[in-house]
Short mmCIF file of C-alpha atoms and ligand atoms in Angstrom, two decimals:
data_model
loop_
_atom_site.label_atom_id
_atom_site.label_comp_id
_atom_site.label_asym_id
_atom_site.label_seq_id
_atom_site.Cartn_x
_atom_site.Cartn_y
_atom_site.Cartn_z
CA MET A 1 -8.42 5.50 20.04
CA LYS A 2 -7.40 2.32 21.82
CA TYR A 3 -4.11 2.03 19.94
CA ASN A 4 -1.31 4.56 19.73
CA PHE A 5 -0.13 5.21 16.20
CA ASP A 6 1.88 8.27 17.27
CA GLU A 7 4.43 6.14 19.12
CA ILE A 8 7.90 6.32 17.60
CA ILE A 9 9.51 2.90 17.82
CA ASP A 10 13.23 2.29 17.37
CA ARG A 11 13.67 -0.34 14.64
CA LYS A 12 17.45 -0.06 14.38
CA ASN A 13 19.46 -3.26 14.79
CA THR A 14 16.42 -5.50 14.38
CA ASN A 15 17.60 -6.79 10.99
CA SER A 16 14.89 -4.65 9.47
CA MET A 17 15.26 -3.97 5.76
CA ASN A 18 13.78 -0.54 6.35
CA THR A 19 16.44 0.67 8.82
CA ASP A 20 19.35 -1.73 8.45
CA GLY A 21 19.14 -2.83 4.82
CA PHE A 22 18.40 0.31 2.85
CA ARG A 23 21.96 0.87 1.65
CA GLU A 24 22.25 -2.55 0.13
CA TYR A 25 18.79 -2.41 -1.48
CA MET A 26 18.65 1.19 -2.66
CA PHE A 27 22.30 1.96 -3.26
CA LYS A 28 23.79 -1.34 -4.32
CA GLY A 29 27.45 -0.94 -5.21
CA ARG A 30 27.50 2.49 -3.55
CA GLU A 31 27.21 1.35 0.05
CA ASN A 32 29.84 3.88 1.11
CA LEU A 33 27.75 6.78 -0.11
CA SER A 34 27.76 9.39 2.62
CA PHE A 35 24.83 11.54 3.58
CA PRO A 36 24.76 14.75 5.65
CA TYR A 37 22.53 12.83 8.11
CA LYS A 38 23.43 9.88 10.28
CA ASP A 39 21.58 6.72 9.25
CA ASP A 40 19.16 6.96 12.14
CA GLU A 41 18.42 10.61 11.36
CA LEU A 42 17.17 9.78 7.87
CA ILE A 43 13.41 9.90 7.42
CA ARG A 44 12.44 6.55 5.92
CA MET A 45 9.51 6.63 3.51
CA TRP A 46 10.62 3.94 1.09
CA ILE A 47 9.92 0.21 1.55
CA ALA A 48 6.26 -0.72 2.04
CA ASP A 49 6.13 -1.70 5.67
CA MET A 50 4.83 0.44 8.52
CA ASP A 51 6.48 2.17 11.46
CA PHE A 52 3.51 1.14 13.66
CA ALA A 53 3.64 -1.74 16.13
CA THR A 54 1.95 -4.94 15.02
CA PRO A 55 -1.38 -5.21 16.95
CA PRO A 56 -0.95 -6.44 20.54
CA GLU A 57 -3.53 -9.19 19.89
CA ILE A 58 -1.13 -10.70 17.35
CA ILE A 59 1.89 -10.38 19.61
CA GLU A 60 -0.06 -12.11 22.39
CA ALA A 61 -0.92 -15.00 20.06
CA ILE A 62 2.78 -15.39 19.20
CA GLN A 63 3.61 -15.32 22.91
CA LYS A 64 1.02 -18.00 23.60
CA ARG A 65 2.50 -20.18 20.91
CA LEU A 66 6.00 -19.53 22.30
CA ASP A 67 4.77 -20.86 25.63
CA ARG A 68 4.20 -24.25 23.98
CA ARG A 69 8.01 -24.34 23.67
CA ILE A 70 8.44 -26.76 20.78
CA PHE A 71 8.74 -25.49 17.20
CA GLY A 72 8.85 -28.65 15.10
CA TYR A 73 7.74 -29.05 11.49
CA SER A 74 4.42 -27.31 11.07
CA GLN A 75 1.66 -26.79 8.54
CA VAL A 76 -1.84 -25.38 8.83
CA PHE A 77 -3.89 -28.29 10.18
CA ASP A 78 -6.29 -26.41 12.46
CA PRO A 79 -9.60 -25.79 10.58
CA ASN A 80 -9.97 -22.58 12.62
CA TYR A 81 -7.37 -21.00 10.35
CA TYR A 82 -9.61 -21.28 7.29
CA ALA A 83 -12.60 -20.19 9.39
CA ALA A 84 -10.75 -17.06 10.54
CA LEU A 85 -9.66 -16.12 7.03
CA SER A 86 -12.98 -16.82 5.35
CA ASN A 87 -14.86 -14.89 8.06
CA TRP A 88 -12.54 -11.98 7.34
CA THR A 89 -13.08 -12.14 3.56
CA GLU A 90 -16.84 -12.56 4.07
CA ARG A 91 -17.04 -9.55 6.40
CA MET A 92 -14.68 -7.34 4.43
CA TYR A 93 -15.49 -8.21 0.81
CA ASP A 94 -18.69 -10.24 1.00
CA TRP A 95 -16.78 -13.12 -0.60
CA THR A 96 -15.52 -16.54 0.39
CA PHE A 97 -13.97 -19.52 -1.34
CA PRO A 98 -13.96 -23.28 -0.71
CA LYS A 99 -11.43 -24.46 1.85
CA GLU A 100 -9.69 -26.84 -0.53
CA GLN A 101 -8.72 -23.93 -2.82
CA LEU A 102 -6.53 -22.35 -0.14
CA VAL A 103 -2.78 -22.90 -0.08
CA THR A 104 -0.25 -20.79 1.77
CA SER A 105 3.12 -19.36 0.85
CA PRO A 106 5.94 -17.62 2.71
CA GLY A 107 5.06 -14.50 0.73
CA ILE A 108 3.31 -13.20 -2.35
CA ILE A 109 6.61 -12.61 -4.14
CA PRO A 110 7.69 -16.27 -3.85
CA ALA A 111 4.14 -17.27 -4.87
CA LEU A 112 4.40 -15.12 -8.01
CA TYR A 113 7.73 -16.69 -8.92
CA GLU A 114 6.24 -20.16 -8.54
CA LEU A 115 2.93 -19.43 -10.26
CA CYS A 116 4.68 -17.97 -13.31
CA GLU A 117 6.61 -21.21 -13.63
CA TYR A 118 3.58 -23.44 -13.12
CA ILE A 119 1.20 -21.51 -15.39
CA CYS A 120 3.44 -20.52 -18.29
CA LYS A 121 5.41 -22.56 -20.80
CA PRO A 122 8.99 -21.37 -21.43
CA ASP A 123 8.27 -19.29 -24.55
CA GLU A 124 5.18 -17.58 -23.20
CA LYS A 125 4.69 -13.99 -22.04
CA VAL A 126 3.40 -12.19 -18.96
CA LEU A 127 1.22 -9.10 -19.19
CA ILE A 128 1.27 -6.32 -16.57
CA LEU A 129 -0.10 -2.80 -16.23
CA THR A 130 2.46 -0.07 -15.70
CA PRO A 131 3.75 1.65 -13.67
CA SER A 132 4.18 -1.65 -11.87
CA TYR A 133 5.62 -3.05 -8.68
CA ALA A 134 9.06 -4.26 -9.81
CA PHE A 135 8.73 -7.82 -8.53
CA PHE A 136 6.07 -8.57 -11.17
CA GLN A 137 8.83 -8.06 -13.71
CA SER A 138 11.29 -10.10 -11.64
CA ALA A 139 8.85 -13.03 -11.36
CA ALA A 140 8.51 -13.16 -15.15
CA GLY A 141 12.22 -12.54 -15.74
CA PHE A 142 13.33 -15.20 -13.28
CA ASN A 143 11.34 -17.71 -15.33
CA ASN A 144 12.74 -16.33 -18.62
CA LEU A 145 9.28 -15.17 -19.63
CA GLU A 146 8.97 -12.09 -21.79
CA LEU A 147 7.20 -9.17 -20.14
CA VAL A 148 4.50 -7.26 -21.99
CA CYS A 149 3.47 -3.89 -20.54
CA SER A 150 0.23 -2.00 -20.98
CA LYS A 151 0.57 1.58 -19.76
CA LEU A 152 -2.12 2.99 -17.51
CA LYS A 153 -3.48 6.29 -18.73
CA ILE A 154 -3.60 9.31 -16.47
CA GLU A 155 -6.01 12.20 -16.61
CA ASN A 156 -6.35 14.83 -13.88
CA GLY A 157 -4.44 12.64 -11.46
CA HIS A 158 -6.72 9.66 -12.10
CA TYR A 159 -5.29 6.46 -13.58
CA THR A 160 -7.40 4.34 -15.91
CA ILE A 161 -6.84 1.22 -17.98
CA ASP A 162 -6.29 1.42 -21.73
CA TYR A 163 -8.60 -1.46 -22.64
CA ASP A 164 -7.84 -1.33 -26.38
CA ASP A 165 -4.14 -1.64 -25.68
CA LEU A 166 -4.73 -4.37 -23.11
CA GLU A 167 -6.90 -6.35 -25.54
CA ALA A 168 -4.37 -5.97 -28.36
CA LYS A 169 -1.68 -7.36 -26.08
CA ALA A 170 -3.82 -10.10 -24.58
CA LYS A 171 -4.61 -11.28 -28.12
CA ASP A 172 -1.00 -12.36 -28.64
CA PRO A 173 -1.35 -16.15 -28.25
CA LYS A 174 1.98 -16.20 -26.41
CA VAL A 175 0.55 -13.97 -23.66
CA THR A 176 -0.90 -16.51 -21.23
CA LEU A 177 -0.76 -14.75 -17.86
CA CYS A 178 -1.66 -11.32 -16.53
CA ILE A 179 -0.34 -10.33 -13.11
CA PHE A 180 -2.83 -7.74 -11.94
CA CYS A 181 -2.40 -5.56 -8.87
CA ASN A 182 -5.75 -5.09 -7.12
CA PRO A 183 -5.65 -2.46 -5.59
CA HIS A 184 -2.76 -1.02 -7.52
CA ASN A 185 0.74 -0.30 -6.25
CA PRO A 186 2.10 2.36 -6.80
CA THR A 187 -0.85 4.46 -8.02
CA GLY A 188 -3.25 3.47 -5.22
CA ARG A 189 -6.17 2.81 -7.60
CA LEU A 190 -8.96 0.77 -6.06
CA TRP A 191 -10.41 -0.79 -9.19
CA LYS A 192 -14.17 -0.55 -9.63
CA GLU A 193 -16.22 -3.65 -10.39
CA GLU A 194 -16.81 -2.41 -13.90
CA GLU A 195 -13.07 -2.02 -14.51
CA LEU A 196 -12.31 -5.47 -13.13
CA ARG A 197 -15.07 -6.99 -15.26
CA LYS A 198 -13.63 -5.44 -18.42
CA VAL A 199 -10.09 -6.65 -17.64
CA GLY A 200 -11.41 -10.09 -16.70
CA GLU A 201 -13.44 -10.41 -19.88
CA ILE A 202 -10.46 -9.37 -22.01
CA CYS A 203 -8.13 -11.85 -20.32
CA LEU A 204 -10.52 -14.77 -20.12
CA ARG A 205 -11.77 -14.53 -23.70
CA ASN A 206 -8.13 -14.51 -24.83
CA LYS A 207 -7.28 -17.51 -22.60
CA VAL A 208 -5.02 -15.44 -20.35
CA TRP A 209 -4.75 -16.56 -16.73
CA ILE A 210 -5.02 -13.85 -14.07
CA ILE A 211 -3.07 -13.62 -10.85
CA SER A 212 -4.82 -10.99 -8.80
CA ASP A 213 -2.31 -9.70 -6.26
CA GLU A 214 -4.56 -8.31 -3.52
CA ILE A 215 -1.93 -7.72 -0.85
CA HIS A 216 -3.04 -4.08 -0.42
CA CYS A 217 -6.77 -4.86 -0.30
CA ASP A 218 -7.32 -3.98 3.37
CA LEU A 219 -5.55 -0.65 3.15
CA LEU A 220 -8.32 1.56 1.84
CA ARG A 221 -9.48 5.00 2.82
CA SER A 222 -12.22 4.64 5.43
CA GLY A 223 -15.62 3.80 4.01
CA LEU A 224 -14.38 2.28 0.74
CA SER A 225 -14.56 -1.42 -0.03
CA HIS A 226 -12.49 -3.83 -2.04
CA THR A 227 -13.73 -6.21 -4.72
CA PRO A 228 -11.80 -9.46 -5.05
CA PHE A 229 -11.28 -10.13 -8.77
CA ALA A 230 -12.39 -13.76 -8.44
CA LYS A 231 -15.68 -12.68 -6.85
CA LEU A 232 -16.81 -11.30 -10.22
CA PHE A 233 -16.01 -14.48 -12.16
CA PRO A 234 -17.24 -17.37 -10.01
CA GLN A 235 -17.58 -19.56 -13.10
CA SER A 236 -13.89 -19.23 -14.02
CA ASP A 237 -11.08 -21.26 -12.45
CA ARG A 238 -8.36 -19.20 -14.11
CA ILE A 239 -8.11 -16.44 -11.52
CA VAL A 240 -5.62 -16.98 -8.70
CA THR A 241 -6.04 -14.67 -5.69
CA CYS A 242 -3.13 -13.65 -3.47
CA MET A 243 -3.94 -12.11 -0.08
CA ALA A 244 -1.87 -11.63 3.04
CA PRO A 245 -1.91 -10.20 6.54
CA SER A 246 1.58 -8.79 5.97
CA LYS A 247 0.79 -5.27 4.77
CA THR A 248 -2.45 -4.89 6.76
CA PHE A 249 -1.00 -5.80 10.15
CA ASN A 250 2.68 -4.95 9.56
CA MET A 251 4.01 -8.48 9.76
CA ALA A 252 5.80 -8.97 6.42
CA GLY A 253 8.78 -10.45 8.26
CA LEU A 254 6.63 -13.32 9.50
CA MET A 255 6.44 -14.53 5.91
CA PHE A 256 2.95 -15.93 5.60
CA SER A 257 0.39 -15.36 2.87
CA ASN A 258 -2.68 -16.94 1.32
CA VAL A 259 -3.01 -18.12 -2.26
CA ILE A 260 -6.43 -19.19 -3.50
CA ILE A 261 -6.18 -21.49 -6.51
CA PRO A 262 -9.53 -22.65 -7.90
CA ASN A 263 -8.03 -24.70 -10.76
CA GLN A 264 -7.47 -28.23 -9.54
CA GLU A 265 -4.61 -29.09 -11.89
CA LEU A 266 -2.67 -25.94 -10.99
CA ARG A 267 -3.34 -26.48 -7.29
CA GLU A 268 -2.12 -30.07 -7.44
CA LEU A 269 1.04 -28.94 -9.20
CA TRP A 270 1.52 -26.30 -6.49
CA LEU A 271 1.00 -28.87 -3.73
CA ARG A 272 3.50 -31.27 -5.35
CA ARG A 273 6.20 -28.66 -5.90
CA HIS A 274 5.80 -26.11 -3.13
CA TYR A 275 7.84 -26.53 0.06
CA SER A 276 4.95 -26.98 2.42
CA PHE A 277 6.22 -26.42 5.96
CA LYS A 278 5.36 -23.21 7.74
CA ASN A 279 6.62 -21.21 10.68
CA PRO A 280 4.30 -22.06 13.61
CA LEU A 281 4.63 -18.55 15.05
CA SER A 282 3.45 -17.10 11.75
CA ILE A 283 0.43 -19.40 11.59
CA ALA A 284 -0.60 -18.35 15.13
CA ALA A 285 0.00 -14.69 14.31
CA THR A 286 -1.99 -14.76 11.08
CA GLN A 287 -4.95 -16.55 12.58
CA ALA A 288 -5.02 -14.02 15.43
CA ALA A 289 -4.84 -11.15 12.93
CA TYR A 290 -7.99 -12.31 11.17
CA GLU A 291 -9.76 -13.23 14.40
CA HIS A 292 -8.88 -10.25 16.59
CA GLY A 293 -7.39 -7.55 14.36
CA GLN A 294 -10.52 -5.74 13.30
CA GLN A 295 -10.57 -2.85 15.76
CA TRP A 296 -6.87 -2.15 15.31
CA HIS A 297 -7.39 -2.23 11.55
CA GLN A 298 -10.26 0.28 11.73
CA GLU A 299 -8.15 2.65 13.82
CA LEU A 300 -5.19 2.22 11.47
CA LEU A 301 -7.36 3.30 8.53
CA LYS A 302 -8.46 6.41 10.43
CA TYR A 303 -4.87 7.30 11.23
CA LEU A 304 -3.86 6.80 7.60
CA ASP A 305 -6.80 8.97 6.45
CA GLY A 306 -5.34 11.68 8.69
CA ASN A 307 -1.85 11.23 7.26
CA PHE A 308 -3.16 11.51 3.71
CA LYS A 309 -5.16 14.63 4.54
CA PHE A 310 -2.12 16.15 6.24
CA THR A 311 0.05 15.35 3.20
CA ALA A 312 -2.44 16.76 0.68
CA GLU A 313 -2.74 20.02 2.66
CA PHE A 314 1.00 20.26 3.15
CA LEU A 315 1.70 19.80 -0.55
CA ARG A 316 -0.95 22.32 -1.54
CA LYS A 317 0.65 24.89 0.74
CA HIS A 318 4.36 24.21 0.35
CA LEU A 319 4.75 22.46 -2.99
CA PRO A 320 1.86 23.78 -5.06
CA GLU A 321 3.30 22.48 -8.32
CA ALA A 322 3.32 18.88 -7.08
CA GLU A 323 0.45 16.86 -8.50
CA PHE A 324 -1.14 14.62 -5.92
CA THR A 325 -4.53 13.04 -5.43
CA ILE A 326 -5.25 11.13 -2.23
CA PRO A 327 -5.36 7.50 -3.38
CA GLU A 328 -8.31 5.23 -2.63
CA ALA A 329 -5.98 2.46 -1.50
CA THR A 330 -2.52 1.65 -0.09
CA TYR A 331 -0.58 3.75 2.40
CA LEU A 332 1.55 5.06 -0.44
CA ALA A 333 1.47 8.57 -1.89
CA TRP A 334 2.36 8.68 -5.59
CA ILE A 335 3.31 12.26 -6.35
CA ASN A 336 4.22 13.90 -9.64
CA ILE A 337 7.10 16.28 -8.95
CA SER A 338 8.18 16.78 -12.55
CA LYS A 339 7.53 20.53 -12.34
CA TYR A 340 10.26 20.77 -9.69
CA ILE A 341 12.80 18.28 -10.89
CA SER A 342 13.27 16.51 -14.18
CA GLY A 343 15.97 14.78 -16.12
CA GLU A 344 17.80 13.69 -12.97
CA GLU A 345 19.09 10.15 -13.17
CA ASP A 346 19.34 9.34 -9.51
CA VAL A 347 16.31 10.93 -7.88
CA LYS A 348 16.30 8.66 -4.82
CA GLY A 349 20.03 9.35 -4.30
CA LEU A 350 19.38 13.06 -4.52
CA PHE A 351 16.61 12.95 -1.91
CA ALA A 352 18.71 10.76 0.38
CA SER A 353 21.79 12.94 0.13
CA GLN A 354 20.21 16.40 -0.14
CA ALA A 355 17.03 16.06 1.90
CA GLY A 356 17.84 13.18 4.24
CA VAL A 357 14.72 11.34 3.10
CA LEU A 358 14.65 7.77 1.83
CA LEU A 359 11.95 7.41 -0.79
CA GLU A 360 11.32 5.51 -3.98
CA ASP A 361 11.23 7.30 -7.30
CA GLY A 362 9.47 6.33 -10.51
CA SER A 363 12.53 4.54 -11.85
CA MET A 364 12.18 1.88 -9.15
CA PHE A 365 8.91 0.75 -10.77
CA VAL A 366 8.47 -0.88 -14.13
CA ASP A 367 7.84 1.70 -16.87
CA ASN A 368 5.57 4.75 -16.94
CA GLY A 369 6.69 6.23 -13.62
CA GLN A 370 8.93 9.09 -14.74
CA GLY A 371 8.55 12.28 -12.77
CA TYR A 372 7.01 10.58 -9.73
CA ILE A 373 8.11 9.84 -6.22
CA ARG A 374 6.40 7.37 -3.89
CA LEU A 375 6.18 8.17 -0.21
CA ASN A 376 5.20 5.62 2.41
CA LEU A 377 2.87 7.47 4.77
CA ALA A 378 2.47 4.64 7.30
CA CYS A 379 4.45 6.39 10.01
CA PRO A 380 3.72 8.55 13.06
CA ARG A 381 2.47 12.01 12.10
CA ALA A 382 5.53 13.74 13.60
CA ILE A 383 7.83 11.74 11.33
CA LEU A 384 5.62 12.42 8.34
CA LYS A 385 5.71 16.15 9.05
CA GLU A 386 9.51 16.17 9.28
CA GLY A 387 9.80 14.13 6.07
CA LEU A 388 7.50 16.44 4.13
CA GLU A 389 9.27 19.54 5.46
CA ARG A 390 12.62 18.19 4.29
CA ILE A 391 11.20 17.27 0.88
CA ALA A 392 9.65 20.71 0.43
CA ALA A 393 12.81 22.54 1.52
CA PHE A 394 14.90 20.49 -0.89
CA LEU A 395 12.56 20.76 -3.88
CA ASN A 396 11.93 24.46 -3.42
CA SER A 397 15.64 25.23 -3.28
CA TYR A 398 16.39 22.90 -6.18
CA TYR A 399 13.71 24.64 -8.24
CA ALA A 400 14.95 28.11 -7.25
CA ASN A 401 18.50 27.19 -8.27
CA LEU A 402 17.30 25.85 -11.61
CA ARG A 403 15.46 29.08 -12.36
CA PHE A 404 18.31 31.25 -11.12
CA ASN A 405 20.86 29.45 -13.30
N1 LIG B 1 2.82 -7.65 -4.11
C1 LIG B 1 2.70 -6.30 -4.09
C2 LIG B 1 1.76 -5.62 -5.02
C3 LIG B 1 3.44 -5.57 -3.16
O1 LIG B 1 3.31 -4.24 -3.14
C4 LIG B 1 4.31 -6.23 -2.28
C5 LIG B 1 5.17 -5.47 -1.30
C6 LIG B 1 4.41 -7.62 -2.34
C7 LIG B 1 3.65 -8.31 -3.27
C8 LIG B 1 5.30 -8.37 -1.41
O2 LIG B 1 4.68 -9.48 -0.93
P1 LIG B 1 5.36 -10.44 0.15
O3 LIG B 1 6.30 -11.32 -0.62
O4 LIG B 1 6.05 -9.61 1.16
O5 LIG B 1 4.22 -11.23 0.68
N2 LIG B 1 5.45 -4.18 -1.71
C9 LIG B 1 6.48 -3.48 -1.42
C10 LIG B 1 6.75 -2.21 -1.97
O6 LIG B 1 6.08 -1.63 -2.80
N3 LIG B 1 7.87 -1.73 -1.44
O7 LIG B 1 8.36 -2.56 -0.50
C11 LIG B 1 7.58 -3.78 -0.49
#
């Protein structure tokens, strides 16, 4: 390995949400909540960023741009940016798109907020699959659009789409947009071509736009490959693709993402309304990620494979009643712990205060997540081990107490 994913890096006092902002985000209104651990002794497995250093190739590119010393108004003018991104999508997913379809955004979340507004009329509805990343709901809600949920089905730890339910909901003429997570957060499903085709056919024949949020598409178990939704429907201009270097290369704070809008009218509306200036350091960093990040990315996937294997073995041994299948995608473990703990209102508070672990529970996702916790495994193995040990000790004693009482 050229890169060291075992390194433990101090993130405290860097204005990081993960270390410095968790109280406000997770325990709003209860910021004085006290835990038996000091803040920097908590094991943090919640927000979806990584505890690994951003690749040195990216940091060097930022340094090079810093050396130019002037940071005036900037946009992406250099054609090498598109070349870098489309080479990446070609190599990774055997797919590209015309240059003019590409716009950029400070993030996928702000893009979702904008796209909901541009695509939907005020009385229309947005369709999502649940459990869902909560910001899909927020993007609809912010635009006063009603949310319609189709629950994923689960069988033997494997999530599938309920096509009949999806079709019934897509048929509502007021449903005009589906925000689809490809691959899926939090379940980690890497959708097969056949599944994407079925969803696409349902949406398109019912005149429902699709935003395919593909932010997790580079975080797959080694050997697997991602299918961009739009690749399967080249004749349609109603599929918007969102991709970003933020999750893949751990640079969410640089606020730069790609939005591919094939529909000319929608793109023109975006270009008229969207605030178009960009952070020049982020442009340099993103281009470098796509140009020089491949080896780091391959090693990252290997390390994550190891973390998933470690977690699956640990759970089998120490929490045998937990239901967990290694996901095909994301660095997130979605674990059913309902045999150990159920009916608790504040599961994340319980884990923080009793186990000293910050994690997200099913209630932090939209619908259909009861009984689950989500662990972020993108951390050095030693931290992962400590986190899992604390979780097991807490759940086993909680369970023993329940049975005893
Ligand atoms: N879309 C999905 C599906 C995500 O999972 C996330 C981050 C974003 C968008 C955020 O995009 P950004 O605006 O940063 O470009 N997911 C997170 C999560 O599950 N916990 O913390 C962040």
